[in-house]
Amino acid sequence: SLTYLNLDKNIIGGYHSNYVQLIFTPEGPAAISEMLKVNKTLTSISLGFNHIYAEGGIAVADALKTNNTLTSLNLDFNKIGGYYDRNKREIVPTPEGLAAISAMLKVNTTLTSISLAGSYIQAEGAGYVSEALKTNESLTYLNLDKNIIGGYHSNYVQLIFTPEGPAAISEMLKVNKTLTSISLGFNHIYAEGGIAVADALKTNNTLTSLNLDFNKIGGYYDR
């Protein structure tokens, strides 16, 4: 029976109209969700680069509240932290997708690995994920590379830098007892964020791998 499924780099969250314009639709992620609710053999699924956005993330997270066989989930570069505005033709930030992931992680007891790189996670979204991992006792690997944990978008245009995201990660790491590896590369956390993470690791005794690549820990952003 199938234990690993890789559907990376497709268009599960949409379809092409007249083979030209990409139309975004929730039917694909909803179908994946319904499958995961009843499948008993898959242990790993990779859905990276599929335009599923927040609505798709909510659907997948809903399934994993009850699925008890999947151990590895990859949702890289699906912009779970936003939705596609068809009128503006741009990604608009929204916390709903990360809130759903958080709610799932609070009750799921089988996932050991989740990758959310390039998920448009801003400081608020980092807070949701961190809150869940204060109590989650199964996840050992978390990838949050290439998000905006150290900031948020104001009016969807200007990037505002804020310490809340790294602070949330820090508070989680002070109490989490199962994570062994966390990747936070390319997240605009700067010196203040580096200080927060370092402070947590003075007492955390389970983490063995930490990635802070391209966060400019050696400087701060002059607002």
mmCIF file of C-alpha atoms in Angstrom:
data_model
loop_
_atom_site.group_PDB
_atom_site.id
_atom_site.type_symbol
_atom_site.label_atom_id
_atom_site.label_comp_id
_atom_site.label_asym_id
_atom_site.label_seq_id
_atom_site.Cartn_x
_atom_site.Cartn_y
_atom_site.Cartn_z
ATOM 1 C CA SER A 1 0.000 0.000 0.000
ATOM 2 C CA LEU A 2 1.054 3.592 -0.630
ATOM 3 C CA THR A 3 2.887 5.268 2.261
ATOM 4 C CA TYR A 4 4.437 8.306 0.496
ATOM 5 C CA LEU A 5 2.763 10.726 -1.913
ATOM 6 C CA ASN A 6 4.516 13.664 -3.593
ATOM 7 C CA LEU A 7 2.333 16.170 -5.461
ATOM 8 C CA ASP A 8 4.775 19.102 -5.382
ATOM 9 C CA LYS A 9 4.666 21.819 -8.054
ATOM 10 C CA ASN A 10 1.170 21.280 -9.406
ATOM 11 C CA ILE A 11 -1.918 23.513 -9.285
ATOM 12 C CA ILE A 12 -4.064 21.672 -6.741
ATOM 13 C CA GLY A 13 -5.557 24.953 -5.560
ATOM 14 C CA GLY A 14 -6.754 26.037 -9.003
ATOM 15 C CA TYR A 15 -7.203 25.357 -12.694
ATOM 16 C CA HIS A 16 -6.486 27.107 -15.980
ATOM 17 C CA SER A 17 -9.350 28.867 -17.720
ATOM 18 C CA ASN A 18 -8.977 28.637 -21.494
ATOM 19 C CA TYR A 19 -5.430 27.395 -20.774
ATOM 20 C CA VAL A 20 -4.339 30.967 -20.070
ATOM 21 C CA GLN A 21 -5.699 32.464 -16.823
ATOM 22 C CA LEU A 22 -5.169 30.631 -13.533
ATOM 23 C CA ILE A 23 -8.383 30.419 -11.514
ATOM 24 C CA PHE A 24 -8.049 29.634 -7.804
ATOM 25 C CA THR A 25 -10.555 27.195 -6.304
ATOM 26 C CA PRO A 26 -10.848 25.187 -3.028
ATOM 27 C CA GLU A 27 -12.019 21.914 -4.593
ATOM 28 C CA GLY A 28 -8.545 20.374 -4.911
ATOM 29 C CA PRO A 29 -7.433 20.868 -1.293
ATOM 30 C CA ALA A 30 -10.906 19.796 -0.147
ATOM 31 C CA ALA A 31 -10.472 16.502 -2.020
ATOM 32 C CA ILE A 32 -7.060 15.947 -0.408
ATOM 33 C CA SER A 33 -8.649 16.667 2.970
ATOM 34 C CA GLU A 34 -11.447 14.144 2.502
ATOM 35 C CA MET A 35 -8.903 11.507 1.489
ATOM 36 C CA LEU A 36 -6.747 12.133 4.564
ATOM 37 C CA LYS A 37 -9.768 11.722 6.823
ATOM 38 C CA VAL A 38 -10.171 8.073 5.803
ATOM 39 C CA ASN A 39 -6.745 6.945 4.509
ATOM 40 C CA LYS A 40 -4.941 4.630 6.944
ATOM 41 C CA THR A 41 -1.633 3.940 5.162
ATOM 42 C CA LEU A 42 -0.012 7.227 4.056
ATOM 43 C CA THR A 43 2.750 8.307 6.407
ATOM 44 C CA SER A 44 4.169 11.164 4.318
ATOM 45 C CA ILE A 45 2.609 13.663 1.914
ATOM 46 C CA SER A 46 4.255 16.541 0.076
ATOM 47 C CA LEU A 47 2.035 19.293 -1.359
ATOM 48 C CA GLY A 48 4.578 22.062 -1.924
ATOM 49 C CA PHE A 49 4.055 24.825 -4.523
ATOM 50 C CA ASN A 50 0.362 24.137 -5.181
ATOM 51 C CA HIS A 51 -1.453 27.483 -4.776
ATOM 52 C CA ILE A 52 -3.633 26.223 -1.941
ATOM 53 C CA TYR A 53 -3.441 29.383 0.223
ATOM 54 C CA ALA A 54 -5.257 29.780 3.557
ATOM 55 C CA GLU A 55 -8.428 27.977 2.493
ATOM 56 C CA GLY A 56 -6.491 24.929 1.377
ATOM 57 C CA GLY A 57 -4.419 24.972 4.555
ATOM 58 C CA ILE A 58 -7.607 24.985 6.612
ATOM 59 C CA ALA A 59 -8.916 21.954 4.700
ATOM 60 C CA VAL A 60 -5.731 19.933 5.180
ATOM 61 C CA ALA A 61 -5.474 20.906 8.855
ATOM 62 C CA ASP A 62 -9.061 19.835 9.450
ATOM 63 C CA ALA A 63 -8.295 16.338 8.162
ATOM 64 C CA LEU A 64 -5.233 15.997 10.380
ATOM 65 C CA LYS A 65 -7.260 16.546 13.525
ATOM 66 C CA THR A 66 -8.430 12.949 13.138
ATOM 67 C CA ASN A 67 -5.850 11.303 10.833
ATOM 68 C CA ASN A 68 -3.531 9.216 13.011
ATOM 69 C CA THR A 69 -1.122 7.715 10.500
ATOM 70 C CA LEU A 70 0.544 10.676 8.738
ATOM 71 C CA THR A 71 3.901 11.579 10.276
ATOM 72 C CA SER A 72 5.297 14.034 7.692
ATOM 73 C CA LEU A 73 3.562 16.989 6.015
ATOM 74 C CA ASN A 74 5.103 19.411 3.521
ATOM 75 C CA LEU A 75 3.106 22.535 2.628
ATOM 76 C CA ASP A 76 6.043 24.660 1.419
ATOM 77 C CA PHE A 77 5.340 27.748 -0.708
ATOM 78 C CA ASN A 78 1.569 27.555 -0.610
ATOM 79 C CA LYS A 79 1.153 30.902 1.153
ATOM 80 C CA ILE A 80 -1.045 29.439 3.880
ATOM 81 C CA GLY A 81 -0.825 32.836 5.592
ATOM 82 C CA GLY A 82 -2.769 34.593 2.834
ATOM 83 C CA TYR A 83 -5.471 34.317 0.217
ATOM 84 C CA TYR A 84 -5.553 35.252 -3.438
ATOM 85 C CA ASP A 85 -7.616 38.373 -4.094
ATOM 86 C CA ARG A 86 -9.042 37.816 -7.564
ATOM 87 C CA ASN A 87 -9.845 41.486 -8.035
ATOM 88 C CA LYS A 88 -6.484 42.846 -6.940
ATOM 89 C CA ARG A 89 -4.625 39.830 -8.354
ATOM 90 C CA GLU A 90 -2.381 39.732 -5.303
ATOM 91 C CA ILE A 91 -1.876 37.790 -2.069
ATOM 92 C CA VAL A 92 -3.610 39.355 0.958
ATOM 93 C CA PRO A 93 -2.416 38.341 4.443
ATOM 94 C CA THR A 94 -4.890 36.530 6.700
ATOM 95 C CA PRO A 95 -4.392 34.581 9.978
ATOM 96 C CA GLU A 96 -7.063 31.931 9.339
ATOM 97 C CA GLY A 97 -4.765 29.386 7.711
ATOM 98 C CA LEU A 98 -2.179 29.465 10.491
ATOM 99 C CA ALA A 99 -4.899 29.454 13.138
ATOM 100 C CA ALA A 100 -6.179 26.200 11.605
ATOM 101 C CA ILE A 101 -2.683 24.686 11.537
ATOM 102 C CA SER A 102 -2.306 25.691 15.194
ATOM 103 C CA ALA A 103 -5.622 24.117 16.207
ATOM 104 C CA MET A 104 -4.611 20.918 14.434
ATOM 105 C CA LEU A 105 -1.198 20.745 16.117
ATOM 106 C CA LYS A 106 -2.857 21.049 19.522
ATOM 107 C CA VAL A 107 -4.723 17.766 19.022
ATOM 108 C CA ASN A 108 -2.660 15.800 16.470
ATOM 109 C CA THR A 109 -0.378 13.224 18.121
ATOM 110 C CA THR A 110 1.268 11.527 15.117
ATOM 111 C CA LEU A 111 2.919 14.253 13.000
ATOM 112 C CA THR A 112 6.635 14.404 13.671
ATOM 113 C CA SER A 113 7.592 16.737 10.818
ATOM 114 C CA ILE A 114 5.912 19.777 9.272
ATOM 115 C CA SER A 115 7.367 22.121 6.689
ATOM 116 C CA LEU A 116 5.775 25.536 6.169
ATOM 117 C CA ALA A 117 8.534 27.342 4.278
ATOM 118 C CA GLY A 118 7.332 30.194 2.080
ATOM 119 C CA SER A 119 3.914 30.183 3.727
ATOM 120 C CA TYR A 120 3.531 33.966 4.096
ATOM 121 C CA ILE A 121 3.701 33.556 7.880
ATOM 122 C CA GLN A 122 3.977 36.922 9.574
ATOM 123 C CA ALA A 123 4.422 37.698 13.284
ATOM 124 C CA GLU A 124 0.794 36.839 14.103
ATOM 125 C CA GLY A 125 1.006 33.499 12.305
ATOM 126 C CA ALA A 126 4.231 32.650 14.118
ATOM 127 C CA GLY A 127 2.324 33.282 17.340
ATOM 128 C CA TYR A 128 -0.359 30.759 16.372
ATOM 129 C CA VAL A 129 2.143 28.034 15.501
ATOM 130 C CA SER A 130 4.207 28.718 18.630
ATOM 131 C CA GLU A 131 1.170 28.538 20.900
ATOM 132 C CA ALA A 132 0.322 25.063 19.594
ATOM 133 C CA LEU A 133 3.860 23.796 20.082
ATOM 134 C CA LYS A 134 3.828 24.705 23.759
ATOM 135 C CA THR A 135 1.661 21.624 24.289
ATOM 136 C CA ASN A 136 2.259 19.435 21.195
ATOM 137 C CA GLU A 137 4.304 16.370 22.193
ATOM 138 C CA SER A 138 4.959 14.652 18.851
ATOM 139 C CA LEU A 139 6.558 17.169 16.449
ATOM 140 C CA THR A 140 10.351 16.939 16.249
ATOM 141 C CA TYR A 141 11.033 18.969 13.070
ATOM 142 C CA LEU A 142 9.647 22.401 12.137
ATOM 143 C CA ASN A 143 10.608 24.355 9.011
ATOM 144 C CA LEU A 144 9.518 28.007 8.864
ATOM 145 C CA ASP A 145 12.104 29.228 6.336
ATOM 146 C CA LYS A 146 11.377 32.170 4.019
ATOM 147 C CA ASN A 147 8.494 33.723 5.916
ATOM 148 C CA ILE A 148 8.141 37.114 7.639
ATOM 149 C CA ILE A 149 8.258 36.075 11.303
ATOM 150 C CA GLY A 150 10.059 39.281 12.240
ATOM 151 C CA GLY A 151 7.415 41.567 10.757
ATOM 152 C CA TYR A 152 4.078 42.106 9.066
ATOM 153 C CA HIS A 153 2.703 43.973 6.075
ATOM 154 C CA SER A 154 0.969 47.281 6.698
ATOM 155 C CA ASN A 155 -1.813 47.892 4.183
ATOM 156 C CA TYR A 156 -0.396 44.871 2.308
ATOM 157 C CA VAL A 157 2.410 47.044 0.946
ATOM 158 C CA GLN A 158 4.983 48.225 3.490
ATOM 159 C CA LEU A 159 6.840 45.672 5.598
ATOM 160 C CA ILE A 160 6.885 46.665 9.278
ATOM 161 C CA PHE A 161 9.459 44.985 11.499
ATOM 162 C CA THR A 162 8.325 43.824 14.951
ATOM 163 C CA PRO A 163 9.778 41.603 17.731
ATOM 164 C CA GLU A 164 6.509 39.769 18.504
ATOM 165 C CA GLY A 165 7.138 36.835 16.146
ATOM 166 C CA PRO A 166 10.615 35.893 17.390
ATOM 167 C CA ALA A 167 9.408 36.470 20.967
ATOM 168 C CA ALA A 168 6.616 33.929 20.425
ATOM 169 C CA ILE A 169 9.110 31.405 19.039
ATOM 170 C CA SER A 170 11.323 32.043 22.079
ATOM 171 C CA GLU A 171 8.524 31.470 24.592
ATOM 172 C CA MET A 172 7.601 28.228 22.846
ATOM 173 C CA LEU A 173 11.188 26.950 22.901
ATOM 174 C CA LYS A 174 11.373 27.576 26.643
ATOM 175 C CA VAL A 175 8.659 25.002 27.319
ATOM 176 C CA ASN A 176 8.632 22.642 24.305
ATOM 177 C CA LYS A 177 10.229 19.273 25.102
ATOM 178 C CA THR A 178 10.027 17.417 21.770
ATOM 179 C CA LEU A 179 11.400 19.604 18.941
ATOM 180 C CA THR A 180 14.915 18.589 17.997
ATOM 181 C CA SER A 181 15.260 20.711 14.839
ATOM 182 C CA ILE A 182 13.895 24.122 13.847
ATOM 183 C CA SER A 183 14.690 26.135 10.730
ATOM 184 C CA LEU A 184 14.016 29.906 10.754
ATOM 185 C CA GLY A 185 16.074 31.084 7.782
ATOM 186 C CA PHE A 186 15.162 34.237 5.807
ATOM 187 C CA ASN A 187 12.698 35.648 8.365
ATOM 188 C CA HIS A 188 13.742 39.258 9.030
ATOM 189 C CA ILE A 189 14.350 38.643 12.735
ATOM 190 C CA TYR A 190 17.560 40.730 13.059
ATOM 191 C CA ALA A 191 19.484 41.168 16.322
ATOM 192 C CA GLU A 192 16.419 41.484 18.543
ATOM 193 C CA GLY A 193 14.989 38.225 17.270
ATOM 194 C CA GLY A 194 18.342 36.500 17.610
ATOM 195 C CA ILE A 195 18.531 37.598 21.232
ATOM 196 C CA ALA A 196 15.052 36.197 21.913
ATOM 197 C CA VAL A 197 15.848 32.805 20.388
ATOM 198 C CA ALA A 198 19.228 32.621 22.135
ATOM 199 C CA ASP A 199 17.592 33.372 25.468
ATOM 200 C CA ALA A 200 15.240 30.397 25.070
ATOM 201 C CA LEU A 201 18.103 28.046 24.279
ATOM 202 C CA LYS A 202 19.786 28.785 27.581
ATOM 203 C CA THR A 203 17.236 26.463 29.172
ATOM 204 C CA ASN A 204 15.908 24.329 26.288
ATOM 205 C CA ASN A 205 17.686 20.963 26.439
ATOM 206 C CA THR A 206 16.055 19.071 23.556
ATOM 207 C CA LEU A 207 16.853 21.117 20.422
ATOM 208 C CA THR A 208 19.876 19.782 18.556
ATOM 209 C CA SER A 209 19.635 21.742 15.276
ATOM 210 C CA LEU A 210 18.928 25.455 14.719
ATOM 211 C CA ASN A 211 18.993 27.331 11.387
ATOM 212 C CA LEU A 212 18.982 31.149 11.488
ATOM 213 C CA ASP A 213 20.416 31.737 7.993
ATOM 214 C CA PHE A 214 19.963 35.159 6.359
ATOM 215 C CA ASN A 215 18.290 36.877 9.313
ATOM 216 C CA LYS A 216 20.921 39.592 9.751
ATOM 217 C CA ILE A 217 21.420 38.711 13.422
ATOM 218 C CA GLY A 218 24.416 41.036 13.400
ATOM 219 C CA GLY A 219 22.283 44.130 12.832
ATOM 220 C CA TYR A 220 18.947 45.814 13.419
ATOM 221 C CA TYR A 221 16.450 47.493 11.099
ATOM 222 C CA ASP A 222 16.394 51.288 11.570
ATOM 223 C CA ARG A 223 12.746 52.188 11.200
#
